[in-house]
Short mmCIF file of N, CA and C in Angstrom, two decimals:
data_model
loop_
_atom_site.label_atom_id
_atom_site.label_comp_id
_atom_site.label_asym_id
_atom_site.label_seq_id
_atom_site.Cartn_x
_atom_site.Cartn_y
_atom_site.Cartn_z
N UNK A 1 -172.38 -182.10 -98.25
CA UNK A 1 -173.56 -181.98 -97.40
C UNK A 1 -173.11 -181.55 -96.01
N UNK A 2 -173.88 -180.65 -95.40
CA UNK A 2 -173.59 -180.21 -94.03
C UNK A 2 -174.67 -180.76 -93.11
N UNK A 3 -174.25 -181.20 -91.95
CA UNK A 3 -175.16 -181.88 -91.04
C UNK A 3 -175.17 -181.20 -89.68
N UNK A 4 -176.34 -181.13 -89.07
CA UNK A 4 -176.46 -180.53 -87.74
C UNK A 4 -177.41 -181.38 -86.91
N UNK A 5 -176.86 -182.00 -85.88
CA UNK A 5 -177.67 -182.83 -84.99
C UNK A 5 -178.26 -181.98 -83.87
N UNK A 6 -179.43 -182.39 -83.39
CA UNK A 6 -180.08 -181.72 -82.28
C UNK A 6 -180.98 -182.71 -81.56
N UNK A 7 -181.49 -182.28 -80.40
CA UNK A 7 -182.45 -183.10 -79.68
C UNK A 7 -181.89 -183.82 -78.47
N UNK A 8 -180.59 -183.68 -78.23
CA UNK A 8 -180.02 -184.31 -77.05
C UNK A 8 -180.47 -183.61 -75.78
N UNK A 9 -180.15 -184.23 -74.65
CA UNK A 9 -180.52 -183.65 -73.38
C UNK A 9 -180.33 -184.63 -72.25
N UNK A 10 -180.92 -184.28 -71.12
CA UNK A 10 -180.84 -185.12 -69.92
C UNK A 10 -182.17 -185.84 -69.74
N UNK A 11 -182.10 -187.15 -69.54
CA UNK A 11 -183.31 -187.95 -69.37
C UNK A 11 -183.02 -189.05 -68.35
N UNK A 12 -184.05 -189.46 -67.66
CA UNK A 12 -183.89 -190.55 -66.70
C UNK A 12 -183.87 -191.91 -67.41
N UNK A 13 -183.22 -192.85 -66.79
CA UNK A 13 -183.20 -194.20 -67.34
C UNK A 13 -184.62 -194.70 -67.56
N UNK A 14 -184.83 -195.34 -68.70
CA UNK A 14 -186.16 -195.79 -69.07
C UNK A 14 -186.93 -194.80 -69.92
N UNK A 15 -186.42 -193.59 -70.01
CA UNK A 15 -187.09 -192.55 -70.78
C UNK A 15 -186.75 -192.60 -72.25
N UNK A 16 -187.23 -191.57 -72.98
CA UNK A 16 -187.06 -191.52 -74.43
C UNK A 16 -186.56 -190.15 -74.87
N UNK A 17 -185.86 -190.15 -75.98
CA UNK A 17 -185.46 -188.92 -76.66
C UNK A 17 -185.51 -189.18 -78.16
N UNK A 18 -185.73 -188.11 -78.91
CA UNK A 18 -185.63 -188.22 -80.36
C UNK A 18 -184.59 -187.23 -80.86
N UNK A 19 -183.59 -187.74 -81.50
CA UNK A 19 -182.57 -186.91 -82.12
C UNK A 19 -182.96 -186.62 -83.56
N UNK A 20 -182.59 -185.43 -84.01
CA UNK A 20 -182.79 -185.05 -85.40
C UNK A 20 -181.46 -184.61 -85.99
N UNK A 21 -181.35 -184.75 -87.28
CA UNK A 21 -180.16 -184.30 -87.99
C UNK A 21 -180.62 -183.62 -89.27
N UNK A 22 -180.45 -182.32 -89.32
CA UNK A 22 -180.84 -181.56 -90.49
C UNK A 22 -179.68 -181.49 -91.46
N UNK A 23 -179.96 -181.77 -92.71
CA UNK A 23 -178.93 -181.76 -93.75
C UNK A 23 -179.16 -180.61 -94.70
N UNK A 24 -178.11 -179.90 -95.02
CA UNK A 24 -178.20 -178.84 -96.01
C UNK A 24 -177.40 -179.26 -97.23
N UNK A 25 -177.68 -178.62 -98.32
CA UNK A 25 -177.03 -179.02 -99.55
C UNK A 25 -177.97 -179.83 -100.41
N UNK A 26 -177.45 -180.29 -101.50
CA UNK A 26 -178.29 -180.96 -102.47
C UNK A 26 -178.32 -182.47 -102.29
N UNK A 27 -179.34 -183.06 -102.80
CA UNK A 27 -179.40 -184.51 -102.98
C UNK A 27 -179.26 -185.30 -101.69
N UNK A 28 -180.01 -184.91 -100.68
CA UNK A 28 -179.99 -185.65 -99.41
C UNK A 28 -180.30 -187.12 -99.65
N UNK A 29 -181.21 -187.38 -100.57
CA UNK A 29 -181.64 -188.76 -100.80
C UNK A 29 -180.56 -189.60 -101.47
N UNK A 30 -179.48 -188.99 -101.92
CA UNK A 30 -178.39 -189.75 -102.52
C UNK A 30 -177.34 -190.17 -101.50
N UNK A 31 -177.58 -189.84 -100.24
CA UNK A 31 -176.66 -190.20 -99.16
C UNK A 31 -177.29 -191.26 -98.26
N UNK A 32 -176.52 -192.29 -97.96
CA UNK A 32 -176.86 -193.17 -96.87
C UNK A 32 -176.45 -192.46 -95.58
N UNK A 33 -177.18 -192.69 -94.51
CA UNK A 33 -176.98 -191.93 -93.29
C UNK A 33 -176.76 -192.85 -92.09
N UNK A 34 -176.14 -192.30 -91.08
CA UNK A 34 -175.92 -193.12 -89.89
C UNK A 34 -175.83 -192.27 -88.64
N UNK A 35 -176.00 -192.93 -87.51
CA UNK A 35 -175.76 -192.34 -86.20
C UNK A 35 -174.61 -193.09 -85.54
N UNK A 36 -173.74 -192.32 -84.92
CA UNK A 36 -172.62 -192.86 -84.17
C UNK A 36 -172.62 -192.18 -82.80
N UNK A 37 -171.88 -192.75 -81.86
CA UNK A 37 -171.78 -192.10 -80.56
C UNK A 37 -170.38 -192.28 -79.99
N UNK A 38 -170.04 -191.40 -79.08
CA UNK A 38 -168.70 -191.45 -78.49
C UNK A 38 -168.74 -191.02 -77.04
N UNK A 39 -168.09 -191.81 -76.23
CA UNK A 39 -167.88 -191.50 -74.83
C UNK A 39 -166.44 -191.01 -74.69
N UNK A 40 -166.19 -189.96 -73.91
CA UNK A 40 -164.81 -189.46 -73.77
C UNK A 40 -163.84 -190.57 -73.40
N UNK A 41 -162.73 -190.62 -74.14
CA UNK A 41 -161.71 -191.62 -73.86
C UNK A 41 -161.90 -192.92 -74.61
N UNK A 42 -163.04 -193.05 -75.28
CA UNK A 42 -163.31 -194.27 -76.04
C UNK A 42 -163.47 -193.94 -77.51
N UNK A 43 -163.39 -194.97 -78.34
CA UNK A 43 -163.56 -194.76 -79.77
C UNK A 43 -165.02 -194.50 -80.11
N UNK A 44 -165.21 -193.77 -81.19
CA UNK A 44 -166.56 -193.54 -81.68
C UNK A 44 -167.11 -194.87 -82.17
N UNK A 45 -168.39 -195.14 -81.88
CA UNK A 45 -168.98 -196.42 -82.27
C UNK A 45 -170.25 -196.22 -83.08
N UNK A 46 -170.49 -197.17 -83.95
CA UNK A 46 -171.67 -197.16 -84.81
C UNK A 46 -172.90 -197.49 -83.99
N UNK A 47 -173.98 -196.75 -84.25
CA UNK A 47 -175.25 -197.00 -83.56
C UNK A 47 -176.29 -197.57 -84.52
N UNK A 48 -176.51 -196.86 -85.63
CA UNK A 48 -177.55 -197.26 -86.57
C UNK A 48 -177.28 -196.64 -87.93
N UNK A 49 -177.78 -197.29 -88.98
CA UNK A 49 -177.62 -196.77 -90.33
C UNK A 49 -178.89 -196.96 -91.13
N UNK A 50 -179.03 -196.14 -92.17
CA UNK A 50 -180.21 -196.22 -93.02
C UNK A 50 -179.79 -195.94 -94.45
N UNK A 51 -180.38 -196.70 -95.38
CA UNK A 51 -180.03 -196.56 -96.77
C UNK A 51 -180.63 -195.32 -97.41
N UNK A 52 -180.33 -195.16 -98.70
CA UNK A 52 -180.72 -193.94 -99.41
C UNK A 52 -182.23 -193.66 -99.35
N UNK A 53 -183.01 -194.70 -99.57
CA UNK A 53 -184.47 -194.52 -99.62
C UNK A 53 -185.14 -194.75 -98.28
N UNK A 54 -184.37 -195.25 -97.31
CA UNK A 54 -184.94 -195.58 -96.01
C UNK A 54 -185.45 -197.01 -95.93
N UNK A 55 -185.32 -197.75 -97.01
CA UNK A 55 -185.84 -199.11 -97.03
C UNK A 55 -184.99 -200.12 -96.29
N UNK A 56 -183.75 -199.77 -96.04
CA UNK A 56 -182.84 -200.67 -95.33
C UNK A 56 -182.29 -199.97 -94.10
N UNK A 57 -182.35 -200.66 -92.97
CA UNK A 57 -181.80 -200.12 -91.73
C UNK A 57 -180.96 -201.17 -91.03
N UNK A 58 -179.97 -200.72 -90.29
CA UNK A 58 -179.13 -201.62 -89.50
C UNK A 58 -178.91 -201.00 -88.12
N UNK A 59 -178.67 -201.88 -87.14
CA UNK A 59 -178.48 -201.43 -85.77
C UNK A 59 -177.37 -202.22 -85.10
N UNK A 60 -176.67 -201.56 -84.20
CA UNK A 60 -175.75 -202.29 -83.35
C UNK A 60 -176.55 -203.09 -82.33
N UNK A 61 -175.97 -204.18 -81.89
CA UNK A 61 -176.69 -205.07 -80.98
C UNK A 61 -177.13 -204.36 -79.70
N UNK A 62 -176.34 -203.39 -79.26
CA UNK A 62 -176.65 -202.77 -77.97
C UNK A 62 -177.83 -201.80 -78.03
N UNK A 63 -178.34 -201.49 -79.24
CA UNK A 63 -179.51 -200.62 -79.34
C UNK A 63 -180.69 -201.29 -80.03
N UNK A 64 -180.45 -202.46 -80.57
CA UNK A 64 -181.49 -203.15 -81.32
C UNK A 64 -182.72 -203.38 -80.45
N UNK A 65 -183.88 -203.02 -80.99
CA UNK A 65 -185.12 -203.17 -80.25
C UNK A 65 -185.48 -201.98 -79.39
N UNK A 66 -184.53 -201.06 -79.21
CA UNK A 66 -184.79 -199.86 -78.40
C UNK A 66 -184.74 -198.58 -79.23
N UNK A 67 -183.87 -198.53 -80.21
CA UNK A 67 -183.70 -197.34 -81.05
C UNK A 67 -184.27 -197.61 -82.44
N UNK A 68 -184.76 -196.54 -83.07
CA UNK A 68 -185.26 -196.63 -84.44
C UNK A 68 -184.71 -195.47 -85.26
N UNK A 69 -184.06 -195.80 -86.35
CA UNK A 69 -183.56 -194.78 -87.26
C UNK A 69 -184.55 -194.60 -88.39
N UNK A 70 -184.73 -193.37 -88.82
CA UNK A 70 -185.63 -193.08 -89.93
C UNK A 70 -185.16 -191.81 -90.62
N UNK A 71 -185.72 -191.56 -91.78
CA UNK A 71 -185.36 -190.36 -92.52
C UNK A 71 -186.58 -189.83 -93.26
N UNK A 72 -186.59 -188.54 -93.49
CA UNK A 72 -187.61 -187.89 -94.29
C UNK A 72 -186.87 -187.14 -95.39
N UNK A 73 -186.83 -187.72 -96.55
CA UNK A 73 -186.05 -187.10 -97.64
C UNK A 73 -186.68 -185.79 -98.12
N UNK A 74 -187.97 -185.63 -97.95
CA UNK A 74 -188.61 -184.38 -98.34
C UNK A 74 -188.20 -183.23 -97.42
N UNK A 75 -187.85 -183.56 -96.18
CA UNK A 75 -187.44 -182.55 -95.21
C UNK A 75 -185.93 -182.52 -94.99
N UNK A 76 -185.20 -183.36 -95.71
CA UNK A 76 -183.74 -183.43 -95.55
C UNK A 76 -183.35 -183.67 -94.10
N UNK A 77 -184.04 -184.59 -93.46
CA UNK A 77 -183.83 -184.80 -92.03
C UNK A 77 -183.72 -186.28 -91.71
N UNK A 78 -182.78 -186.57 -90.83
CA UNK A 78 -182.56 -187.90 -90.28
C UNK A 78 -182.99 -187.89 -88.82
N UNK A 79 -183.53 -189.02 -88.36
CA UNK A 79 -184.01 -189.12 -86.98
C UNK A 79 -183.43 -190.34 -86.29
N UNK A 80 -183.39 -190.27 -84.97
CA UNK A 80 -183.09 -191.43 -84.15
C UNK A 80 -184.02 -191.39 -82.94
N UNK A 81 -184.99 -192.27 -82.94
CA UNK A 81 -185.89 -192.39 -81.79
C UNK A 81 -185.26 -193.36 -80.81
N UNK A 82 -185.03 -192.88 -79.60
CA UNK A 82 -184.36 -193.69 -78.58
C UNK A 82 -185.32 -193.93 -77.43
N UNK A 83 -185.68 -195.17 -77.22
CA UNK A 83 -186.58 -195.57 -76.14
C UNK A 83 -185.85 -196.45 -75.14
N UNK A 84 -186.43 -196.61 -73.98
CA UNK A 84 -185.85 -197.46 -72.93
C UNK A 84 -184.37 -197.15 -72.72
N UNK A 85 -184.08 -195.87 -72.59
CA UNK A 85 -182.68 -195.45 -72.48
C UNK A 85 -182.04 -195.99 -71.21
N UNK A 86 -180.76 -196.30 -71.34
CA UNK A 86 -179.97 -196.82 -70.23
C UNK A 86 -178.84 -195.84 -69.91
N UNK A 87 -178.33 -195.93 -68.70
CA UNK A 87 -177.23 -195.05 -68.31
C UNK A 87 -176.06 -195.19 -69.28
N UNK A 88 -175.83 -196.41 -69.75
CA UNK A 88 -174.70 -196.64 -70.66
C UNK A 88 -174.92 -196.09 -72.06
N UNK A 89 -176.09 -195.53 -72.34
CA UNK A 89 -176.32 -194.84 -73.61
C UNK A 89 -175.79 -193.41 -73.57
N UNK A 90 -175.35 -192.97 -72.41
CA UNK A 90 -174.81 -191.62 -72.28
C UNK A 90 -173.59 -191.45 -73.18
N UNK A 91 -173.64 -190.44 -74.05
CA UNK A 91 -172.57 -190.21 -75.02
C UNK A 91 -172.90 -188.96 -75.83
N UNK A 92 -171.94 -188.54 -76.62
CA UNK A 92 -172.21 -187.54 -77.64
C UNK A 92 -172.61 -188.30 -78.90
N UNK A 93 -173.74 -187.95 -79.47
CA UNK A 93 -174.26 -188.62 -80.65
C UNK A 93 -174.00 -187.76 -81.89
N UNK A 94 -173.52 -188.41 -82.94
CA UNK A 94 -173.19 -187.74 -84.18
C UNK A 94 -173.98 -188.36 -85.33
N UNK A 95 -174.44 -187.50 -86.24
CA UNK A 95 -174.99 -188.03 -87.47
C UNK A 95 -173.92 -187.94 -88.55
N UNK A 96 -174.03 -188.81 -89.52
CA UNK A 96 -173.01 -188.91 -90.56
C UNK A 96 -173.66 -189.31 -91.87
N UNK A 97 -172.96 -189.01 -92.95
CA UNK A 97 -173.47 -189.30 -94.29
C UNK A 97 -172.36 -189.82 -95.18
N UNK A 98 -172.76 -190.64 -96.12
CA UNK A 98 -171.81 -191.15 -97.11
C UNK A 98 -172.58 -191.54 -98.36
N UNK A 99 -171.93 -191.45 -99.50
CA UNK A 99 -172.56 -191.88 -100.75
C UNK A 99 -172.75 -193.39 -100.75
N UNK A 100 -171.87 -194.08 -100.05
CA UNK A 100 -171.90 -195.54 -100.03
C UNK A 100 -172.75 -196.06 -98.87
N UNK A 101 -173.43 -197.16 -99.11
CA UNK A 101 -174.20 -197.79 -98.04
C UNK A 101 -173.31 -198.61 -97.10
N UNK A 102 -172.00 -198.50 -97.30
CA UNK A 102 -171.08 -199.08 -96.31
C UNK A 102 -171.27 -198.49 -94.94
N UNK A 103 -171.82 -197.30 -94.90
CA UNK A 103 -172.09 -196.67 -93.60
C UNK A 103 -173.04 -197.51 -92.78
N UNK A 104 -173.85 -198.31 -93.41
CA UNK A 104 -174.78 -199.18 -92.68
C UNK A 104 -174.05 -200.27 -91.89
N UNK A 105 -172.80 -200.48 -92.23
CA UNK A 105 -171.95 -201.39 -91.45
C UNK A 105 -170.97 -200.63 -90.59
N UNK A 106 -171.14 -199.31 -90.56
CA UNK A 106 -170.29 -198.48 -89.72
C UNK A 106 -169.00 -198.04 -90.37
N UNK A 107 -168.85 -198.29 -91.68
CA UNK A 107 -167.60 -197.94 -92.34
C UNK A 107 -167.55 -196.46 -92.66
N UNK A 108 -166.35 -195.92 -92.48
CA UNK A 108 -165.93 -194.53 -92.61
C UNK A 108 -166.84 -193.56 -93.33
N UNK A 109 -167.73 -192.90 -92.63
CA UNK A 109 -168.52 -191.88 -93.30
C UNK A 109 -167.67 -190.72 -93.81
N UNK A 110 -168.12 -190.13 -94.89
CA UNK A 110 -167.39 -189.02 -95.48
C UNK A 110 -167.69 -187.71 -94.77
N UNK A 111 -168.93 -187.56 -94.32
CA UNK A 111 -169.37 -186.30 -93.73
C UNK A 111 -169.89 -186.53 -92.32
N UNK A 112 -169.50 -185.61 -91.44
CA UNK A 112 -169.91 -185.68 -90.05
C UNK A 112 -170.57 -184.38 -89.63
N UNK A 113 -171.56 -184.48 -88.77
CA UNK A 113 -172.13 -183.31 -88.15
C UNK A 113 -171.53 -183.11 -86.77
N UNK A 114 -171.78 -181.96 -86.18
CA UNK A 114 -171.41 -181.75 -84.79
C UNK A 114 -172.34 -182.58 -83.92
N UNK A 115 -171.83 -183.04 -82.81
CA UNK A 115 -172.59 -183.95 -81.98
C UNK A 115 -173.60 -183.27 -81.08
N UNK A 116 -174.46 -184.07 -80.52
CA UNK A 116 -175.41 -183.61 -79.52
C UNK A 116 -175.29 -184.53 -78.31
N UNK A 117 -175.23 -183.93 -77.12
CA UNK A 117 -174.99 -184.71 -75.90
C UNK A 117 -176.28 -185.35 -75.41
N UNK A 118 -176.20 -186.63 -75.13
CA UNK A 118 -177.30 -187.36 -74.50
C UNK A 118 -176.78 -187.87 -73.15
N UNK A 119 -177.47 -187.51 -72.10
CA UNK A 119 -177.10 -187.94 -70.76
C UNK A 119 -178.28 -188.65 -70.12
N UNK A 120 -178.06 -189.89 -69.70
CA UNK A 120 -179.10 -190.68 -69.08
C UNK A 120 -178.73 -190.89 -67.61
N UNK A 121 -179.61 -190.44 -66.75
CA UNK A 121 -179.34 -190.55 -65.31
C UNK A 121 -180.06 -191.75 -64.72
N UNK A 122 -179.51 -192.26 -63.65
CA UNK A 122 -180.10 -193.46 -63.01
C UNK A 122 -181.17 -193.08 -62.02
#
């Protein structure tokens, strides 16, 4: 599966953005999906994950209650709605896929998309 994230940009603190991740290839619904982010000089960190059907979602504590992950299997697309953005949310955001739902715990995704930059200004 090939992944392409989009929707990043510059937003003021307190604002919102919605990231999208378009997947090409077959059987999107057979992949569990996740969002990760990385700040230069730091390790990539897990943000949110969603199971094959979308019935199960997980979030890191630092985004819980502010971000919502969702998927549309008919459109082969993954989303991340980000509300109440903080300056510390500034990072490159990556979407990822794996056959295993271990991705919901942040474990090694098999497939990565190119990232999209999110910058939150104060």
